[in-house]
Short mmCIF file of C-alpha atoms and ligand atoms in Angstrom, two decimals:
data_model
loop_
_atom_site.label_atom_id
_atom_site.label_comp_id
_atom_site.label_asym_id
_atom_site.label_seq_id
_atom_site.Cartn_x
_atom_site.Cartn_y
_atom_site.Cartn_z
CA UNK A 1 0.00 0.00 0.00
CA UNK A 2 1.37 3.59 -1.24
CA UNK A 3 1.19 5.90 1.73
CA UNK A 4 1.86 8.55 0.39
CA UNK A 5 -0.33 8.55 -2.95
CA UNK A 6 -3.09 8.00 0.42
CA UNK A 7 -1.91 10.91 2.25
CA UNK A 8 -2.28 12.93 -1.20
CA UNK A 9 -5.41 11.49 -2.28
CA UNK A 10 -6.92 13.18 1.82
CA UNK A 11 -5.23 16.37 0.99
CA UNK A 12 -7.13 16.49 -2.46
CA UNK A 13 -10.41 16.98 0.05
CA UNK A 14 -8.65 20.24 0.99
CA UNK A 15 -5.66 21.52 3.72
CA UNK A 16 -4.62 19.40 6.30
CA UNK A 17 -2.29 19.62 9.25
CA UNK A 18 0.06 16.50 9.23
CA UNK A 19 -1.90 15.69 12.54
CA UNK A 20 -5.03 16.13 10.94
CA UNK A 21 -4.39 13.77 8.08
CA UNK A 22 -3.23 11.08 10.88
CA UNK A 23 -6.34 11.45 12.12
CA UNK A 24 -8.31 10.75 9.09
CA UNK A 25 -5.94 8.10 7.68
CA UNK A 26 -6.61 6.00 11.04
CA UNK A 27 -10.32 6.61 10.73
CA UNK A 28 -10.68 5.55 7.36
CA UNK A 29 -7.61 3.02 6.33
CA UNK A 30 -5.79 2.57 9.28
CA UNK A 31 -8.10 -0.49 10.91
CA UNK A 32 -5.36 -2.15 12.83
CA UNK A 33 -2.15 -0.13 11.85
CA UNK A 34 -2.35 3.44 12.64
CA UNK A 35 0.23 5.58 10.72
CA UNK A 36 3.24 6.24 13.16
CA UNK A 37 3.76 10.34 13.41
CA UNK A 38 7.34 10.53 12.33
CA UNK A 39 5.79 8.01 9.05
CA UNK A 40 3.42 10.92 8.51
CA UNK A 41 6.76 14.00 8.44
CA UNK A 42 8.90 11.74 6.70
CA UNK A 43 6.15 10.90 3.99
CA UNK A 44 5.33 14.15 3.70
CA UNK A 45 8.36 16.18 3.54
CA UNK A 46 9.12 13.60 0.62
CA UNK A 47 5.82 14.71 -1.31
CA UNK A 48 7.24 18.34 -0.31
CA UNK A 49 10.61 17.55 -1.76
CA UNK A 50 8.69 16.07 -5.12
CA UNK A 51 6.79 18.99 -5.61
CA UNK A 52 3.37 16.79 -4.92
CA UNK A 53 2.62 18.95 -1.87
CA UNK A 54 3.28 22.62 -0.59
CA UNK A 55 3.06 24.23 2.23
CA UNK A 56 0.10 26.32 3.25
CA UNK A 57 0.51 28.86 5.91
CA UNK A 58 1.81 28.16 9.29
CA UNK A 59 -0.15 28.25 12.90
CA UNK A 60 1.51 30.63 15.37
CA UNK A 61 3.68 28.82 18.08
CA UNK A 62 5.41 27.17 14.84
CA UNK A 63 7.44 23.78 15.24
CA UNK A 64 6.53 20.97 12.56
CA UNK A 65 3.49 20.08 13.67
CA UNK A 66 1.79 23.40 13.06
CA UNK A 67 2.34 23.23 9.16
CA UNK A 68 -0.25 22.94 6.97
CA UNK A 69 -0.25 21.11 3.50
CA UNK A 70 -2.04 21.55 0.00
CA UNK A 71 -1.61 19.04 -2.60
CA UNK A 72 -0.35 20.78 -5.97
CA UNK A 73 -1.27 20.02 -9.37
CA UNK A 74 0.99 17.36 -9.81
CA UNK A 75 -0.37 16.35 -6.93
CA UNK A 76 -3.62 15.66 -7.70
CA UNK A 77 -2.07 14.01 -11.53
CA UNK A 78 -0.13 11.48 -9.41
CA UNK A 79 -3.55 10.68 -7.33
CA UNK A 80 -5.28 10.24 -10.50
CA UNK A 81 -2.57 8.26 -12.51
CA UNK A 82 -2.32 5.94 -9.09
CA UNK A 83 -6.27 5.36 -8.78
CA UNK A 84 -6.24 3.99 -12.24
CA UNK A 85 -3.26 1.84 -12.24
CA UNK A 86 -4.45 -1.40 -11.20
CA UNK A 87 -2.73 -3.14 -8.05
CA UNK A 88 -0.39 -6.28 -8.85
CA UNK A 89 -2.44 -9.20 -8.44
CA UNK A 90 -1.83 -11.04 -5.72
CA UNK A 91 -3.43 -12.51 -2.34
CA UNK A 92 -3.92 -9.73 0.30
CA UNK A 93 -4.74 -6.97 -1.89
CA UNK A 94 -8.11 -5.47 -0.70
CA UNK A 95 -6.69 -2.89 1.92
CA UNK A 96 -4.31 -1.60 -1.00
CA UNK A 97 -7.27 -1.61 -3.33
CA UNK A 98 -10.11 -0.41 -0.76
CA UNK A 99 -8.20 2.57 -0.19
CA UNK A 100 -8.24 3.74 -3.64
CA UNK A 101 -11.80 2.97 -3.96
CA UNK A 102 -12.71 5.29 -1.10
CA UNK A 103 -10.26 7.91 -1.80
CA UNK A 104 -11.84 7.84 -5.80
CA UNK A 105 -15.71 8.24 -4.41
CA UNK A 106 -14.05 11.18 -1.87
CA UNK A 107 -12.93 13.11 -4.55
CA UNK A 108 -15.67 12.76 -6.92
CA UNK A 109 -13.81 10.29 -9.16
CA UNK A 110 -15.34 7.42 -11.11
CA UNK A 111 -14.58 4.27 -8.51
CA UNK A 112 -16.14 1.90 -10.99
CA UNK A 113 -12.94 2.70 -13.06
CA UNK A 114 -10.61 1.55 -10.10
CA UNK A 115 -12.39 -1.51 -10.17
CA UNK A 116 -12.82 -2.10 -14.01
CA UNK A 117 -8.74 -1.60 -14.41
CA UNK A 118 -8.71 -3.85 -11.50
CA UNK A 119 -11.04 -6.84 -12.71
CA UNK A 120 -8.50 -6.30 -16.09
CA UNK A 121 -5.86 -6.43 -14.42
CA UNK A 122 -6.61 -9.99 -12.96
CA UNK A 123 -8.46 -11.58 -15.88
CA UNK A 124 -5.25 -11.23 -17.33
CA UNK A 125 -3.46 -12.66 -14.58
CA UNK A 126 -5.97 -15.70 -14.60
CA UNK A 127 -5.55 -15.84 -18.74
CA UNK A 128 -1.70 -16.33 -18.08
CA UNK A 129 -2.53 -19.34 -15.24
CA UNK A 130 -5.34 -21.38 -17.39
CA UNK A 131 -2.66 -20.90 -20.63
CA UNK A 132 -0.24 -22.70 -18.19
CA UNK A 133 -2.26 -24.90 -16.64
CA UNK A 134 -2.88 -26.56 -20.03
CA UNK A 135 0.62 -27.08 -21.43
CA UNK A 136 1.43 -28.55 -17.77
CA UNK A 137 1.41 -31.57 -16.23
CA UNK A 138 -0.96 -32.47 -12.99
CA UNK A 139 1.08 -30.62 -10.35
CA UNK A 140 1.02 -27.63 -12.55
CA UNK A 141 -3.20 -27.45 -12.80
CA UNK A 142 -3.14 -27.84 -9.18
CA UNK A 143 -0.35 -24.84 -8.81
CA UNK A 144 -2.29 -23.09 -11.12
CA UNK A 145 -6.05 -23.82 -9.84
CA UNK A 146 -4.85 -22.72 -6.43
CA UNK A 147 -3.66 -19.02 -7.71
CA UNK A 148 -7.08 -18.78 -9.93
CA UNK A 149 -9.08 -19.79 -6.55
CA UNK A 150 -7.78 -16.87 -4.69
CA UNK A 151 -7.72 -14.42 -7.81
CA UNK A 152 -11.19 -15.14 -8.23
CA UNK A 153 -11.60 -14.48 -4.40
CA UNK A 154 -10.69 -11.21 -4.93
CA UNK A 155 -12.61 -10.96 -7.84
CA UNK A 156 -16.29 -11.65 -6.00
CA UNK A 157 -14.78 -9.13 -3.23
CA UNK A 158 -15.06 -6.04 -5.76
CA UNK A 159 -17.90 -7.02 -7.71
CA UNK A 160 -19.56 -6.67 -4.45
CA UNK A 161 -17.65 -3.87 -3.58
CA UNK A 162 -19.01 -2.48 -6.99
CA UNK A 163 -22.28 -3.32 -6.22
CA UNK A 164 -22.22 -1.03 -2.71
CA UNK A 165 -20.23 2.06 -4.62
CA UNK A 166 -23.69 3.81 -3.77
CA UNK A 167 -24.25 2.92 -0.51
CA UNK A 168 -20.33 3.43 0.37
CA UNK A 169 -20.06 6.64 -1.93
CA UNK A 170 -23.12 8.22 0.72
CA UNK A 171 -20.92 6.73 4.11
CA UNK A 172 -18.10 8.32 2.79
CA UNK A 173 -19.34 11.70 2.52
CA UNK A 174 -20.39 11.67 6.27
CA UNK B 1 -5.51 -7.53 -26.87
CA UNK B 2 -7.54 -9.86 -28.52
CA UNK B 3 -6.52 -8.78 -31.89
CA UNK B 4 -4.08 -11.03 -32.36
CA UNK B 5 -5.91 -13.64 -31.09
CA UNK B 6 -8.39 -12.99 -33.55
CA UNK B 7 -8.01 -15.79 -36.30
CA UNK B 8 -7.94 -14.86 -40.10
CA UNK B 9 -9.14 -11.69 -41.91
CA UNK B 10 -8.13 -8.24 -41.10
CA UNK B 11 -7.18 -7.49 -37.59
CA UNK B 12 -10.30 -4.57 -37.35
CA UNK B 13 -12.99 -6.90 -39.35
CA UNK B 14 -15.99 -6.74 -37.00
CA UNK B 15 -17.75 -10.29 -37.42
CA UNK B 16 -20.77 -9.17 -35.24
CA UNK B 17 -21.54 -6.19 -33.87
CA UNK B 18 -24.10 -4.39 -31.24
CA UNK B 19 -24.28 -0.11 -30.95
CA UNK B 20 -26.48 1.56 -28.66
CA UNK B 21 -28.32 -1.20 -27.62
CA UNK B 22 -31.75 -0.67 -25.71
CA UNK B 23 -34.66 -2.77 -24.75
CA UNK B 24 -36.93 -2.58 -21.65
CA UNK B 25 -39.48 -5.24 -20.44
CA UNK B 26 -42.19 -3.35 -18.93
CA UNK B 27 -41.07 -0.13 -17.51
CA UNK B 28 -38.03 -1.65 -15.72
CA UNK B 29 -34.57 -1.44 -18.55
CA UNK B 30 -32.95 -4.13 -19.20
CA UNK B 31 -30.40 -2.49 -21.65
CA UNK B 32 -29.90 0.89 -21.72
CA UNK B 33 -27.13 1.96 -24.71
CA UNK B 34 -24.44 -1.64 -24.49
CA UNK B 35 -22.49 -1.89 -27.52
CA UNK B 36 -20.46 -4.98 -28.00
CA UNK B 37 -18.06 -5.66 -31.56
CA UNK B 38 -16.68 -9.66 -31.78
CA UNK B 39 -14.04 -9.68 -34.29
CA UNK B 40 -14.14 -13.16 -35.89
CA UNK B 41 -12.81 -16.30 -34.18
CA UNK B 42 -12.59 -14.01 -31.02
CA UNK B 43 -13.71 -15.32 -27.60
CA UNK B 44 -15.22 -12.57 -25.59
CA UNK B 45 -16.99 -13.23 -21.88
CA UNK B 46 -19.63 -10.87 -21.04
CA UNK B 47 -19.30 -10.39 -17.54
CA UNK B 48 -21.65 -8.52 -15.22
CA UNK B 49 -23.59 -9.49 -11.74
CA UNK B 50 -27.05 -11.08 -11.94
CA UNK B 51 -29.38 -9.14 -13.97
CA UNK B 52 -27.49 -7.12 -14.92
CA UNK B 53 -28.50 -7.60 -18.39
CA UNK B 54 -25.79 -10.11 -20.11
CA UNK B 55 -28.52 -12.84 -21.12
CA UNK B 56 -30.54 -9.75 -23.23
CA UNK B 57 -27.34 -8.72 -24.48
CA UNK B 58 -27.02 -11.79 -26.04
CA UNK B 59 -30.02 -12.75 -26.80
CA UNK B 60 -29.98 -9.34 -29.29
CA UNK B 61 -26.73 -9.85 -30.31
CA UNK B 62 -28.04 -13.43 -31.81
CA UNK B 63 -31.48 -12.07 -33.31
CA UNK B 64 -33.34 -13.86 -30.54
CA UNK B 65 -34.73 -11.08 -29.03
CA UNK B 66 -35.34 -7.29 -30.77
CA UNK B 67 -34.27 -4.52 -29.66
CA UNK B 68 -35.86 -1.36 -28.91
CA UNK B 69 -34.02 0.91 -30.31
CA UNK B 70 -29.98 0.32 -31.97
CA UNK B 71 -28.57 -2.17 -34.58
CA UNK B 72 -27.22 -5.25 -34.42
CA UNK B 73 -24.89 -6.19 -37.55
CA UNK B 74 -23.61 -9.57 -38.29
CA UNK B 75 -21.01 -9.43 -41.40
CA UNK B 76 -22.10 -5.94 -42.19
CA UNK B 77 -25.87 -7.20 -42.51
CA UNK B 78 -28.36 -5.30 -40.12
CA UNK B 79 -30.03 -8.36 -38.61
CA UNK B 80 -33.44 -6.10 -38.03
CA UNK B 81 -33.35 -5.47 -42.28
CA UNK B 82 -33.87 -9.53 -42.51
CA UNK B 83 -37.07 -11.20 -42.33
CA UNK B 84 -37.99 -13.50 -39.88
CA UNK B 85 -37.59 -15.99 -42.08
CA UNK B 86 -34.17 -15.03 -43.10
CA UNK B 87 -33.11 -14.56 -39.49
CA UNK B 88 -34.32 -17.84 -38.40
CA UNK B 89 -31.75 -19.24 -41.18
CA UNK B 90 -29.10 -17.32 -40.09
CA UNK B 91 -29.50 -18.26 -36.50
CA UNK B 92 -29.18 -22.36 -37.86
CA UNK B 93 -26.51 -21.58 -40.05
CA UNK B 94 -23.98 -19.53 -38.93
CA UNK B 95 -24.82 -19.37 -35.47
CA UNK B 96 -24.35 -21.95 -32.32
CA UNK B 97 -26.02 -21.78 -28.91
CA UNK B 98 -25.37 -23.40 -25.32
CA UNK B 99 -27.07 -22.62 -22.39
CA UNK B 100 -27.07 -23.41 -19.26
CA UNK B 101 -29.07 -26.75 -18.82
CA UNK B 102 -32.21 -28.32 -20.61
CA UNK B 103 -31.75 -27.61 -23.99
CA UNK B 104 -30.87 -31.22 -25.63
CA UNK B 105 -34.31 -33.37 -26.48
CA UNK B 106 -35.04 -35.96 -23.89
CA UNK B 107 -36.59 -38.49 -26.61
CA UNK B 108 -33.75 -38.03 -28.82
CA UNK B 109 -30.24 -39.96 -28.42
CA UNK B 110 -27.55 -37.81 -27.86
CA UNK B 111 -26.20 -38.13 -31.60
CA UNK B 112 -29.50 -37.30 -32.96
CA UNK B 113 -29.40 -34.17 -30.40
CA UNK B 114 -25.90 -33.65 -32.03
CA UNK B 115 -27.24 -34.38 -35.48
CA UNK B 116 -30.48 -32.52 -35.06
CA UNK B 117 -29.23 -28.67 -36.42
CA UNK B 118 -28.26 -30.84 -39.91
CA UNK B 119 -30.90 -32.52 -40.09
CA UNK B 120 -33.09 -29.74 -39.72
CA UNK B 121 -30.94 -27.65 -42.80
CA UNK B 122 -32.19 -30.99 -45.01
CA UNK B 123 -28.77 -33.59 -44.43
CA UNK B 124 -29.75 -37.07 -44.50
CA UNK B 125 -29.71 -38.87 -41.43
CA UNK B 126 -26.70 -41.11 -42.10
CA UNK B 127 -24.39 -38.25 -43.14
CA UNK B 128 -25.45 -36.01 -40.42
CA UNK B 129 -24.53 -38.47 -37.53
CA UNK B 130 -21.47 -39.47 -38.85
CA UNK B 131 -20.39 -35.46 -39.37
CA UNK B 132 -22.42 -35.74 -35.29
CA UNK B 133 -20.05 -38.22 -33.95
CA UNK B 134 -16.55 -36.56 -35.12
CA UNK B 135 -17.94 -33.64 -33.20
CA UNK B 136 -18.97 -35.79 -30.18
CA UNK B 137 -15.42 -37.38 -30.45
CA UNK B 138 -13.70 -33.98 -30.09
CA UNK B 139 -15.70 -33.11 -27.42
CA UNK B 140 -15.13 -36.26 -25.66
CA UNK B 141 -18.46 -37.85 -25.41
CA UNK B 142 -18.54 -40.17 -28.55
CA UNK B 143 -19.14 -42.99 -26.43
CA UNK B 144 -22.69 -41.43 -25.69
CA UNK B 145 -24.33 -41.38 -28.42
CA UNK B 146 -26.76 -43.88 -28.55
CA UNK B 147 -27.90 -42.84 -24.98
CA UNK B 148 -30.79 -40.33 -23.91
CA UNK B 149 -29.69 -36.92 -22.48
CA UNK B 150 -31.25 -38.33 -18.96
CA UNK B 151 -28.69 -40.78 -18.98
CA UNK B 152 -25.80 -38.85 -19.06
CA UNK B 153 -23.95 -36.69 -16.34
CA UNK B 154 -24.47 -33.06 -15.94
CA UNK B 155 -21.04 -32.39 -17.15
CA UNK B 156 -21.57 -34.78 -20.57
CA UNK B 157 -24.98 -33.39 -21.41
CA UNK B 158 -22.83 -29.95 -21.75
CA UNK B 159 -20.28 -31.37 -23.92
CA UNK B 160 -22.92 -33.10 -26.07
CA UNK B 161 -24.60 -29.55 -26.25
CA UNK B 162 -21.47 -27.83 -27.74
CA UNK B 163 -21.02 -30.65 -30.01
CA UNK B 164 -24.84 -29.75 -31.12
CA UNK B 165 -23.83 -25.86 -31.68
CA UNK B 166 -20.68 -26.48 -33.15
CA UNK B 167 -21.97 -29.11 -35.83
CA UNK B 168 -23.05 -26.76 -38.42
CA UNK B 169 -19.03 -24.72 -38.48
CA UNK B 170 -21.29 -21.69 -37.11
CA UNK B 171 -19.47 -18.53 -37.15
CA UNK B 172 -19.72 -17.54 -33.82
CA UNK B 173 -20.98 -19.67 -31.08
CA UNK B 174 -23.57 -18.11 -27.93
CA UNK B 175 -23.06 -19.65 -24.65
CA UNK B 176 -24.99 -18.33 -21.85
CA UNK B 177 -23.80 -19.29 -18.90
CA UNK B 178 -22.58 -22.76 -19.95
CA UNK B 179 -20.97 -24.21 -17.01
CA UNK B 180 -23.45 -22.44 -14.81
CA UNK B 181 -25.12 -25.97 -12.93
CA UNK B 182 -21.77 -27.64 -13.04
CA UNK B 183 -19.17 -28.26 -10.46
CA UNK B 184 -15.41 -27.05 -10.90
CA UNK B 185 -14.17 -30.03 -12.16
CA UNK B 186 -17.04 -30.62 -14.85
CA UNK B 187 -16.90 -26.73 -16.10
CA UNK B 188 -13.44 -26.49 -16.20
CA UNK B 189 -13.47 -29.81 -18.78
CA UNK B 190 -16.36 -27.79 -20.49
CA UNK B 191 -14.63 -24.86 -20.87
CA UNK B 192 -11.54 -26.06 -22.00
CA UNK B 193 -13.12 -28.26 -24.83
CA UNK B 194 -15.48 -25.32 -26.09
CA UNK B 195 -12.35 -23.29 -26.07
CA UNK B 196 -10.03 -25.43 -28.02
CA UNK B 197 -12.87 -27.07 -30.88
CA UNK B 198 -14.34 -23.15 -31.47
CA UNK B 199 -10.78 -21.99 -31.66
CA UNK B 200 -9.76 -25.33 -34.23
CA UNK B 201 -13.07 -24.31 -35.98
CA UNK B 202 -12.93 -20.53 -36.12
CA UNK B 203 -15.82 -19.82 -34.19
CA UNK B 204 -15.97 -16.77 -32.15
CA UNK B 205 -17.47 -16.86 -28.88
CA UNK B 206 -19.77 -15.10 -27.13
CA UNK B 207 -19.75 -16.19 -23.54
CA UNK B 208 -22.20 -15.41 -21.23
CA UNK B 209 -20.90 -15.74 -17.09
CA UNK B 210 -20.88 -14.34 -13.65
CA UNK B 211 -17.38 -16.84 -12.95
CA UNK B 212 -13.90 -14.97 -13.42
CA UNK B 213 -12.72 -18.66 -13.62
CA UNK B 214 -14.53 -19.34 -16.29
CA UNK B 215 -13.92 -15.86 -17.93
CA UNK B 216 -10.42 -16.59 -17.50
CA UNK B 217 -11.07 -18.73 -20.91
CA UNK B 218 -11.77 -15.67 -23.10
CA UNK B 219 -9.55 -13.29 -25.13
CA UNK B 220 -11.15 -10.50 -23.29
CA UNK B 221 -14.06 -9.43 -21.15
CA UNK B 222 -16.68 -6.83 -21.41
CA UNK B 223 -18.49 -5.90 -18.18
CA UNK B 224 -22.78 -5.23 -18.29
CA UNK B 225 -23.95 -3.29 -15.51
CA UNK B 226 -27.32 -1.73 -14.83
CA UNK B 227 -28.24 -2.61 -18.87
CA UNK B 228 -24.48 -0.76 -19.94
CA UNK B 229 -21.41 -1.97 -21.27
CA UNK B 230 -18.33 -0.90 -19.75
CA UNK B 231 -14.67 -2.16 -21.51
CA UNK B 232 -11.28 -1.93 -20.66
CA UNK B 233 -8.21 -1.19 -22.44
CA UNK B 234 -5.45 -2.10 -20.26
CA UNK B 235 -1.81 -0.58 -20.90
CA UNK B 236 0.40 -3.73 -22.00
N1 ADP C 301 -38.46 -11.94 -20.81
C1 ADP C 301 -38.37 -11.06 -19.82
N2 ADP C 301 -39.48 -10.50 -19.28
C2 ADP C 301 -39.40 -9.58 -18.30
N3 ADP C 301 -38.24 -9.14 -17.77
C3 ADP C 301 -37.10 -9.65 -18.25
C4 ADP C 301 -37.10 -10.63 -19.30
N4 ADP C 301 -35.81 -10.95 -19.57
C5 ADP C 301 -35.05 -10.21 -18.73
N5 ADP C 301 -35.82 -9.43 -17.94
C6 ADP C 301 -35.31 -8.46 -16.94
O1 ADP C 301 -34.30 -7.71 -17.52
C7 ADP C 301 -33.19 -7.53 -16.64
C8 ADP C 301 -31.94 -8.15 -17.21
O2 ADP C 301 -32.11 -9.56 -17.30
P1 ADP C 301 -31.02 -10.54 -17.92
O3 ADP C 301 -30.61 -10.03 -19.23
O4 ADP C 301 -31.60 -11.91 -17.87
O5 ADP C 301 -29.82 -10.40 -16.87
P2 ADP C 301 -28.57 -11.38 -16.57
O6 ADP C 301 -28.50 -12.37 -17.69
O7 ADP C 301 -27.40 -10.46 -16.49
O8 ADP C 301 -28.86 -12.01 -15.26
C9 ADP C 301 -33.62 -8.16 -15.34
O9 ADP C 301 -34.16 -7.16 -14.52
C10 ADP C 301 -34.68 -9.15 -15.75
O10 ADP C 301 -35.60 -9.38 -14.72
MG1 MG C 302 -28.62 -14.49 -17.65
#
């Protein structure tokens, strides 16, 4: 899971003290790991560095924590190239994959397109395994049949996911 | 994707095509503006949650059903421009269908199932079971021919089925949902022998499913939701 391109994708929603997008992160994405503080800095005095984020104004009584952050243009590209790049199939991809699905419906992108480059991206991974499993030998099908049980796991996870964008889309407006 | 994939003739030659399709039953829409182009020998899943639309798609797509409003083309021909007649012979001729269950006749043996879209286009009976049973035989099931579709396995029953819609060397074969009352084992089997004899014959495929596994089998997908197609064009 990119961090930082979910750090950028909360700052698209406006301003945020590095605090304040600790906060949220943990609210939203952060389930069982919350984002250590110095993660937060270090990630986004990188984006800073990159040109991704700037700096926008500073609370009197100063010291790091009172800075606040606006994503740039670039910014909001790299959040939009990122959303559409489908994950890497493999097991264990939903928290990767949930956060860019709530970070497209919070900024008023099209989420079905996360999930259609998504569904693409393992058909084509599942293509690849059936192709082998058919030149191979018995040990190979079951190889294969066990990656295309757990890709297609994933798969009924975001149809349903796509068939609650609605219902998600209104929780994550709250 | 897909083009490559795509048998003979030119790389862009749309074999059958579907723009702006509508149709409603009632009040409630069942398509609402899906557009689908099969280039020829391509195997395309439609893929889409339950009624979502997929089985209308088809069914338009093969001149079962009307639509409201777009055109369906099939080798440049609008299939609405035919007459019934004329679309009821292009449906036995250059067309193939599997669906999920029931469609072999009970009082018929399975090679006279198989034999049955020949017969009906006026080849004799001995001719068309013999052209029946090399079909059955690629498919697996030769053995099966002299008994009734009750007496074969779920699994069989399918393979004698896409023996039936490959028999005439359609052009593009409709399966709706094929392996949809079969276990893993059984579809799998299914899929892979509808696969390889449309891809040895040239038939493109239309496949109707809900199963990513069973997708997996296709050149490419095309997703139906709420009556709407949605494709994707991956970056290699
Ligand atoms: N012959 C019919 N009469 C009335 N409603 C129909 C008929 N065929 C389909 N529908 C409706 O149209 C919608 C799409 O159905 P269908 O194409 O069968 O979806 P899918 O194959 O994706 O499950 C559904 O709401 C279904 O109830
Ligand atoms: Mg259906």
């Amino acid at each position: 899971m990119s961090i930082g391109h979910a750090l950028l994708g909360l700052l698209e929603t406006g301003p945020r003290h590095g605090y304040d997008l600790k906060r949220v992160y943990d609210e939203r994405f952060g389930h069982d790991r919350p984002l250590a503080y110095g993660q937060v800095y270090s990630t986004l005095s990188r984006l800073l560095r990159n040109g991704l984020v700037e700096e926008s104004g500073v609370e009197p009584g100063g010291g790091p924590e009172r800075k606040r952050y606006a994503i740039t243009d670039a910014g909001v590209t790299d959040v939009a190239d990122w959303l559409v790049t489908p994950e890497n199939p493999q097991i264990y991809l939903q928290s990767a994959l949930y956060t860019k699905v709530v970070l497209a419906l919070m900024s008023g992108r099209d989420a079905e397109e996360v999930l259609d480059v998504q569904r693409s991206a393992h058909l084509r991974a599942m293509r690849g395994l059936v192709a082998r499993k058919q030149q191979g030998d018995l040990t190979d099908q079951l190889i294969c049949d066990h990656a295309l049980f757990h890709l297609e796991a994933d798969l009924r996870w975001l149809e349903l996911t796509a068939a609650r964008l609605g219902e998600l889309a209104k929780e994550v407006d709250n | 994707m897909g083009a490559e994939t795509a048998g003979d003739g030119p790389v862009n030659e749309i074999l059958l095509g579907g723009v702006e399709l509508r149709k409603s039953f009632g009040s409630t829409p069942a398509l609402d503006g899906a557009a689908l182009a099969v280039r020829p020998g391509e195997i395309v899943a439609i893929m889409g949650p339950s009624g979502s639309g997929k089985s209308t798609l088809l069914h338009c797509l093969a001149g079962i059903v009307a639509p409201d409003s777009g055109t369906v083309t099939f080798q440049g021909q609008d299939l609405a421009r035919l007459s019934d007649r004329q679309r009821s012979a292009l449906r036995r001729s250059e067309f193939g269908f599997v669906f999920q269950f029931g469609q072999l006749v009970p009082e018929l043996s399975c090679v006279e199932n198989v034999a049955l879209p020949l017969r009906l286009s006026g080849v004799r009976r001995r001719e068309a079971e013999k052209t029946a049973l090399d079909w059955m035989a690629r498919l697996e099931v030769e053995s099966l021919g002299r008994k009734r579709p009750g007496e074969v396995s779920g699994g069989q029953g399918q393979r004698v089925a896409v023996a039936r819609a490959l028999v005439t060397a359609p052009k593009v074969i409709f399966a709706d949902e094929p392996t949809g009352a079969l276990d893993s084992l059984n579809g799998e089997q299914v899929m892979r022998l509808l696969v390889a004899t449309a891809r040895d014959s040239g038939a493109a495929v239309v496949l109707v499913t809900h199963e990513a596994r069973v997708a997996a089998y296709s050149d490419r997908e095309v997703v139906v939701r709420d009556g709407r197609t949605r494709q994707v064009e991956l970056v290699p």
